[in-house]
PDB file of C-alpha atoms in Angstrom:
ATOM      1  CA  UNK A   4       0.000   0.000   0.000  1.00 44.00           C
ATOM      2  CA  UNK A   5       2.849   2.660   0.837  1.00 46.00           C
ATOM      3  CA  UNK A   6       4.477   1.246  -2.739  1.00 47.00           C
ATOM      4  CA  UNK A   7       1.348   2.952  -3.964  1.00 42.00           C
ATOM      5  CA  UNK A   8       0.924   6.026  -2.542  1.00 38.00           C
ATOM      6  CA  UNK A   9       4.586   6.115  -3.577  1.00 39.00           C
ATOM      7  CA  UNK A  10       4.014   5.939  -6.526  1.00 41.00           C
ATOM      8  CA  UNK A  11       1.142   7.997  -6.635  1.00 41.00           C
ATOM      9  CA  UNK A  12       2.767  10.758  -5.024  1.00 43.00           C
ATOM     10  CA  UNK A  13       5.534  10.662  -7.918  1.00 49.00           C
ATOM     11  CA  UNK A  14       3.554  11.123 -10.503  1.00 50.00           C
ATOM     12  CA  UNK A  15       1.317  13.924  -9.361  1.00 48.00           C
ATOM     13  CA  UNK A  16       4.743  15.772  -8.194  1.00 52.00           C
ATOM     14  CA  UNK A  17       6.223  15.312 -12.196  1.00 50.00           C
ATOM     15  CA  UNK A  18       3.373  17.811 -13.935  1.00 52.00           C
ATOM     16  CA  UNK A  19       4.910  20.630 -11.068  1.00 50.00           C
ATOM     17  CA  UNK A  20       8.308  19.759 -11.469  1.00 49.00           C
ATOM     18  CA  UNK A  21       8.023  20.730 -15.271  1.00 49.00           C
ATOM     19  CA  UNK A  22       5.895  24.065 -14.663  1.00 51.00           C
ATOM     20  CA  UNK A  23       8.731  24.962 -12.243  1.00 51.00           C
ATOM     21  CA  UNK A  24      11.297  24.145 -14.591  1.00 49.00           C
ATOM     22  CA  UNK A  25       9.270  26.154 -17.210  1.00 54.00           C
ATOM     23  CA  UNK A  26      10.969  29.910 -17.626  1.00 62.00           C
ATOM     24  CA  UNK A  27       7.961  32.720 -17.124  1.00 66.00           C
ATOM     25  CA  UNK A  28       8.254  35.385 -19.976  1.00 75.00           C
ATOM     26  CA  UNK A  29       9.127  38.659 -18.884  1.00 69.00           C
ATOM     27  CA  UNK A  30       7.436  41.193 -20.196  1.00 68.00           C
ATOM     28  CA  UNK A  31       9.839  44.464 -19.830  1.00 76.00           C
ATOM     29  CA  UNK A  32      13.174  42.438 -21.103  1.00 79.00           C
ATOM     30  CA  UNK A  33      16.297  44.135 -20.690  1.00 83.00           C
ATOM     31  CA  UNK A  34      17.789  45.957 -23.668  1.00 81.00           C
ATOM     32  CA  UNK A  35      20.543  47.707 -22.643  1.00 86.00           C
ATOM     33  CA  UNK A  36      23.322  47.637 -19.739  1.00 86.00           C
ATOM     34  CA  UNK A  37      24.751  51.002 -18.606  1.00 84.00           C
ATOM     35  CA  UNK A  38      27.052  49.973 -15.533  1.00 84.00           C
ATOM     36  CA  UNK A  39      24.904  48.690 -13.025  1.00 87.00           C
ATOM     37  CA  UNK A  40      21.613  50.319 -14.713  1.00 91.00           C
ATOM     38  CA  UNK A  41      19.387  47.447 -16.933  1.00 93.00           C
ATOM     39  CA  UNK A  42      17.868  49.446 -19.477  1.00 96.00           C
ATOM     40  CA  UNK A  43      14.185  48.159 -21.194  1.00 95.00           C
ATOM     41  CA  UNK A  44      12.246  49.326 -23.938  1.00 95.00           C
ATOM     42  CA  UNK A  45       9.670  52.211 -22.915  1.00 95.00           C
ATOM     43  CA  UNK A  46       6.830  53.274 -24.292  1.00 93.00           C
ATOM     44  CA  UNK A  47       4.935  56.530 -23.601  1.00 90.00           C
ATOM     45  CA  UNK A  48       1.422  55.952 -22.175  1.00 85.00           C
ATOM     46  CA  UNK A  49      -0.392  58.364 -24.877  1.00 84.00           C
ATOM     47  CA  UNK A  50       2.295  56.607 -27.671  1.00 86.00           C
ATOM     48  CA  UNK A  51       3.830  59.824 -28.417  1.00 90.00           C
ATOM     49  CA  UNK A  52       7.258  58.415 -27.905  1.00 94.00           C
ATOM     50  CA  UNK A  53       9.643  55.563 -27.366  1.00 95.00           C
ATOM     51  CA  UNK A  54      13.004  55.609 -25.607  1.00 96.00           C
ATOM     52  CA  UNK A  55      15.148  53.431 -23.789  1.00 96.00           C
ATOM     53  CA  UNK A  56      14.460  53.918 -20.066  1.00 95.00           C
ATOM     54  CA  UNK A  57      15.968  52.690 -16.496  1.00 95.00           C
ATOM     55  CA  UNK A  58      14.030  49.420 -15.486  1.00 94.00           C
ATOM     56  CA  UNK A  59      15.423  50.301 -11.700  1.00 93.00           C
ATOM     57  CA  UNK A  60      14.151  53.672 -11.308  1.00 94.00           C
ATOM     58  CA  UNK A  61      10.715  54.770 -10.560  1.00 92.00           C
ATOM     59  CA  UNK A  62       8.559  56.270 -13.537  1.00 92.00           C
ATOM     60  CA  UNK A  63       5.461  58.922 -12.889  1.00 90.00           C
ATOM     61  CA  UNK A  64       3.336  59.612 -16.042  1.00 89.00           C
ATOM     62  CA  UNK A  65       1.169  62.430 -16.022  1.00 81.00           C
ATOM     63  CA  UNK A  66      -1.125  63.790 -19.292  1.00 68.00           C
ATOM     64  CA  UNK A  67      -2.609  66.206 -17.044  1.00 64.00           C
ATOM     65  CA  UNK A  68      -0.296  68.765 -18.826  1.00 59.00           C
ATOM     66  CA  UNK A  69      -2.266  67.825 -22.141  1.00 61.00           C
ATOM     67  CA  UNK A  70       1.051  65.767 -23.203  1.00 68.00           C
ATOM     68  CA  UNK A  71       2.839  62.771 -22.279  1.00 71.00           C
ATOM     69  CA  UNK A  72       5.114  64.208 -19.234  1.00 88.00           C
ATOM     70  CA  UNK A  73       6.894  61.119 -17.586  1.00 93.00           C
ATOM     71  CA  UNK A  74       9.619  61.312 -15.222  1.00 93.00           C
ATOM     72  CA  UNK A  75      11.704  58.846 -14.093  1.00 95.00           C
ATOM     73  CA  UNK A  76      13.475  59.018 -10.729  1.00 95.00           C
ATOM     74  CA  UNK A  77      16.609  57.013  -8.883  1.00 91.00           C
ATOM     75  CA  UNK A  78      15.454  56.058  -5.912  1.00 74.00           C
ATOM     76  CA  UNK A  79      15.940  58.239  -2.963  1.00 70.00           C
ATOM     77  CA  UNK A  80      18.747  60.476  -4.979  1.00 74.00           C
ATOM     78  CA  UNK A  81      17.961  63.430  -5.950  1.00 91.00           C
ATOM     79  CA  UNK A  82      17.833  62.633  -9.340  1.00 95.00           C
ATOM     80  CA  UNK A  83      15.812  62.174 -12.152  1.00 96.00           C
ATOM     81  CA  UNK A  84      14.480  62.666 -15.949  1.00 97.00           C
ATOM     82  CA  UNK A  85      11.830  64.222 -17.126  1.00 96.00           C
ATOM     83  CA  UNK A  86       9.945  64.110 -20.907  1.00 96.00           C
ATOM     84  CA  UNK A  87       7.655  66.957 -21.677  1.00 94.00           C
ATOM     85  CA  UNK A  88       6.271  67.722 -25.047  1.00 93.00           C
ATOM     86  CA  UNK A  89       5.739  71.124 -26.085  1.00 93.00           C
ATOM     87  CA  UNK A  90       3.536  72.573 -27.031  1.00 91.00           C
ATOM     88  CA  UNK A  91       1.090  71.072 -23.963  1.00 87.00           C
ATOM     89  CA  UNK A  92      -1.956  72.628 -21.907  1.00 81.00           C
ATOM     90  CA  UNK A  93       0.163  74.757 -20.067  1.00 84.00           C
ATOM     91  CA  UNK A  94       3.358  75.969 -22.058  1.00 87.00           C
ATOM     92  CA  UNK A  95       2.225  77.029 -25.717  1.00 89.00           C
ATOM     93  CA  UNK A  96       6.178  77.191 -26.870  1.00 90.00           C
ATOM     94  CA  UNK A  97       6.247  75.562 -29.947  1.00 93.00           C
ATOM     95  CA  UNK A  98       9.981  76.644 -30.987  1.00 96.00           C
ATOM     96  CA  UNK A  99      12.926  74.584 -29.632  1.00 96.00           C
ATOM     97  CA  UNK A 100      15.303  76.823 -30.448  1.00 96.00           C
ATOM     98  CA  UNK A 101      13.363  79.867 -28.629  1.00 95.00           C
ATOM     99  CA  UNK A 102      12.931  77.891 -25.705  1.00 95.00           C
ATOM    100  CA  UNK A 103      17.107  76.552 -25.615  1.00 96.00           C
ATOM    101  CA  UNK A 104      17.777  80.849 -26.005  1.00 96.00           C
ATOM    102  CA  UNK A 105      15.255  81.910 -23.045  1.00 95.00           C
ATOM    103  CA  UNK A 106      17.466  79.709 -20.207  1.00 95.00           C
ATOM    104  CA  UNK A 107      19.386  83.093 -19.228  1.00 94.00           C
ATOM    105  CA  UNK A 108      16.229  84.129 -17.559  1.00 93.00           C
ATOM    106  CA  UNK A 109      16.480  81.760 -14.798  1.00 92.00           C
ATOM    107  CA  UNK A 110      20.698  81.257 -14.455  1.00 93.00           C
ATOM    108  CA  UNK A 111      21.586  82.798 -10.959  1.00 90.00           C
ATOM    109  CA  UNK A 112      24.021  84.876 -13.160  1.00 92.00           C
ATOM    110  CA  UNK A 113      21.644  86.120 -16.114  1.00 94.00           C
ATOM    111  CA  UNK A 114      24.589  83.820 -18.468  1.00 95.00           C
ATOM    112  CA  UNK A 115      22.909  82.309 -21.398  1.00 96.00           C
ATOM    113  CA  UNK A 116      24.145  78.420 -21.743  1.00 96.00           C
ATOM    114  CA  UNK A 117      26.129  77.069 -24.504  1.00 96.00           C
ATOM    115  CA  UNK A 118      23.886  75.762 -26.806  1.00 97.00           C
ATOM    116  CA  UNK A 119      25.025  73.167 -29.189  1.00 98.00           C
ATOM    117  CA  UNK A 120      23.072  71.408 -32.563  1.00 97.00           C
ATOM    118  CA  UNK A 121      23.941  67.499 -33.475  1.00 96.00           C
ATOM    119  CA  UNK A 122      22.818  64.906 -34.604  1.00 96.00           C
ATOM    120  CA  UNK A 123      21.877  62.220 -31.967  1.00 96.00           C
ATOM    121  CA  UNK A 124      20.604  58.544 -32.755  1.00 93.00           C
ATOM    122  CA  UNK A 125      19.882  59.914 -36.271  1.00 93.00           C
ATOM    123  CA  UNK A 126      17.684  62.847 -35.091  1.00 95.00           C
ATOM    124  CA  UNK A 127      18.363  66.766 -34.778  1.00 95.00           C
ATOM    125  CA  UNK A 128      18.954  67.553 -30.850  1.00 98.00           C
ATOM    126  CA  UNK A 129      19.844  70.969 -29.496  1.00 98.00           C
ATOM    127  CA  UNK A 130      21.918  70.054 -26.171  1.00 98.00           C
ATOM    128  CA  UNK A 131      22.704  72.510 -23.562  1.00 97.00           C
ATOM    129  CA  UNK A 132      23.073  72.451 -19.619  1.00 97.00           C
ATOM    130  CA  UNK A 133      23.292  74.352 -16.627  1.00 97.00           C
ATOM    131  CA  UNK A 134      23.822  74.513 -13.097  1.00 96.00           C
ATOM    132  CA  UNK A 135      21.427  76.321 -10.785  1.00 94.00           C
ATOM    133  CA  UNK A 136      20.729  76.039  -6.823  1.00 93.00           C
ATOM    134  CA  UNK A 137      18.253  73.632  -5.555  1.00 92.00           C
ATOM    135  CA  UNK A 138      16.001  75.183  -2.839  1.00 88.00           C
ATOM    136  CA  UNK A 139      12.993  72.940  -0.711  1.00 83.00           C
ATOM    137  CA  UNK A 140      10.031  74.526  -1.605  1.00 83.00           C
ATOM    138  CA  UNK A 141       9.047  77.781   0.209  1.00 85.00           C
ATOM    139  CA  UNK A 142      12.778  77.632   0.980  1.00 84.00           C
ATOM    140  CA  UNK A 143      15.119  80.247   1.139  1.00 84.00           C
ATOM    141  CA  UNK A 144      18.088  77.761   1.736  1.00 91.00           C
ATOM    142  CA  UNK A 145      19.652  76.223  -0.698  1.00 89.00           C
ATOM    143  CA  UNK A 146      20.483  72.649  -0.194  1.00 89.00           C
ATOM    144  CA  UNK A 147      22.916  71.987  -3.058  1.00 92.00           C
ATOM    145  CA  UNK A 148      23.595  72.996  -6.734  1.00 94.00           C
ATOM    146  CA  UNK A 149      21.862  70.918  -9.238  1.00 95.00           C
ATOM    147  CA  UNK A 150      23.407  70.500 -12.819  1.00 97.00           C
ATOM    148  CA  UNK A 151      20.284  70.572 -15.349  1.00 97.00           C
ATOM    149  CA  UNK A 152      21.271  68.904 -18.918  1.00 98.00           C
ATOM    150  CA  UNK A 153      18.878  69.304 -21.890  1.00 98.00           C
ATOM    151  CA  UNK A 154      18.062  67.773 -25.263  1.00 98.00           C
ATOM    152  CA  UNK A 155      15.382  69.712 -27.055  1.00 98.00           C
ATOM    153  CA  UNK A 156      14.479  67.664 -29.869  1.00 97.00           C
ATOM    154  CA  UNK A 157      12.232  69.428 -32.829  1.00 96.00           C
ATOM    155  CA  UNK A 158       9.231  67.575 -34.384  1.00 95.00           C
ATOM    156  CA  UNK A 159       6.207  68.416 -36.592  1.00 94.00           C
ATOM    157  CA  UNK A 160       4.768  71.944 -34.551  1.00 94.00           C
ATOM    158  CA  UNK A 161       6.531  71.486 -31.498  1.00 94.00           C
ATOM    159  CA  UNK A 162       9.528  69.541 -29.960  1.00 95.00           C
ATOM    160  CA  UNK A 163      10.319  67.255 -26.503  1.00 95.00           C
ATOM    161  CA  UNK A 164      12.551  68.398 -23.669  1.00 97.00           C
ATOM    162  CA  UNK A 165      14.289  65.699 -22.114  1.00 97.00           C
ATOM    163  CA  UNK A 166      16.273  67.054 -18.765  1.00 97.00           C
ATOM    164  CA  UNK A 167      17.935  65.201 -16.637  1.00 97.00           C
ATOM    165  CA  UNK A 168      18.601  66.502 -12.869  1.00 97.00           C
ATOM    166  CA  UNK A 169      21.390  65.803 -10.088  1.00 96.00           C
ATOM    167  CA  UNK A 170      23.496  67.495  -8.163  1.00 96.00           C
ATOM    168  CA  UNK A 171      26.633  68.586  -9.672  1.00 96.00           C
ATOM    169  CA  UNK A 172      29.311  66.850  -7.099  1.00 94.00           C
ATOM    170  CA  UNK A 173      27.502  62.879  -8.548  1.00 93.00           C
ATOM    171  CA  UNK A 174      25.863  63.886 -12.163  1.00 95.00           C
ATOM    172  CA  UNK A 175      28.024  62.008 -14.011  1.00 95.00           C
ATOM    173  CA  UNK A 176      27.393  58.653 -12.687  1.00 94.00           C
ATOM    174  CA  UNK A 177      23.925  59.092 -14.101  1.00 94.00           C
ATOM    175  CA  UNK A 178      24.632  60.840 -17.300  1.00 96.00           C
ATOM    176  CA  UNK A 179      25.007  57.826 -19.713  1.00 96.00           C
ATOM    177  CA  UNK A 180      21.390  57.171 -18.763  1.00 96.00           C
ATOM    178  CA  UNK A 181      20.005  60.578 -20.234  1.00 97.00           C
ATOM    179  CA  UNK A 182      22.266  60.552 -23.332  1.00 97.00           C
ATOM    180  CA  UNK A 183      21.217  56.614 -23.679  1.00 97.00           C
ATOM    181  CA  UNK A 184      17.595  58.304 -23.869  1.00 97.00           C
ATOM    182  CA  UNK A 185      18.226  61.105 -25.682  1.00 98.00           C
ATOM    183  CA  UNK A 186      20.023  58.378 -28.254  1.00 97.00           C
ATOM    184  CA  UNK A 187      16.970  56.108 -28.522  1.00 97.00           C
ATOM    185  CA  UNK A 188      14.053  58.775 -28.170  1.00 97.00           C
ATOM    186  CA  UNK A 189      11.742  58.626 -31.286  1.00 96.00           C
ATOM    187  CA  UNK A 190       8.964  60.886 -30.942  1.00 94.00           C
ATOM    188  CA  UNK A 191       5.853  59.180 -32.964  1.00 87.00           C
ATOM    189  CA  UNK A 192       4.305  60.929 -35.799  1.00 65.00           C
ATOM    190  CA  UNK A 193       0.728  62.020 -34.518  1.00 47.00           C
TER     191      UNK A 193
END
């Protein structure tokens, strides 16, 4: 009788074994490895866009803006990226190059950035950045300078800002993740 339930027991274990041994598919694969930082596929939740984005990092999407704004953060650093199409329900800007020329307005020295034009992943991108103090809100103190880098890139009435933010003692270990997004951004034809 145990010989039985033996064997019993054997058989009904072999169909789990082989589900076990079965591989689930994942459904955000990795792409891409920057360093430590898996990269996946991303695509924006109004399919204005594509890019290659950290799998690690948290993402917030927000349309209330009237466009797809996403921003992706690292963690508890302060750092992160943000998308924003332009024009959007509250910015009417349709011009990238107006918008890369008006950035003396808000540098702590009235000093215009250096604004540069390449090509990038086979697309026109206007690149500039700056580095500005980062106050808490309703905060007079400032808690440490932030280094903002930019990629305006121009479509069809309007172009995407993609601006990546950290302070400027630890931006670099980040960087290769914007200009990884920059590189694969393709805006979708609307």
């Amino acid at each position: 009788m145990a010989r039985i339930v033996l064997l019993l027991l054997a058989a009904l274990s072999l169909p789990a074994c082989k589900r076990g041994a079965e591989k689930a598919t994942d459904p955000t694969p990795t792409k891409e490895m920057l360093g430590d930082v898996a990269l996946i596929d991303y695509d924006s939740p109004q399919g204005a866009f594509t890019c290659r984005a950290p799998r690690q990092w948290g993402v917030h999407e927000d349309d209330a803006s009237g466009s797809d704004a996403v921003t992706f953060s690292a963690g508890a650093a302060p750092v992160s990226i943000h998308i924003l199409q332009y024009p959007n329900g509250m910015d009417s800007r349709t011009d990238p190059d107006k918008r890369a020329e008006s950035f003396w307005e808000i540098d702590p020295g009235g000093k215009q950035p250096a604004i540069e034009k390449k090509q990038v992943g086979g697309k026109d991108v206007i690149l500039f950045h700056q580095e500005r103090p980062h106050r808490k809100l309703h905060s007079g103190k400032i808690e440490y300078m932030a280094r903002h880098d930019y990629a305006l890139v121009p479509i069809k009435g309007g172009f995407f800002e993609i601006r990546h933010s950290a302070p400027v003692d630890s931006y670099r270990k980040t960087l290769p993740v914007f200009e990884a997004m920059v590189r694969s951004f393709a805006p979708k034809n609307r």
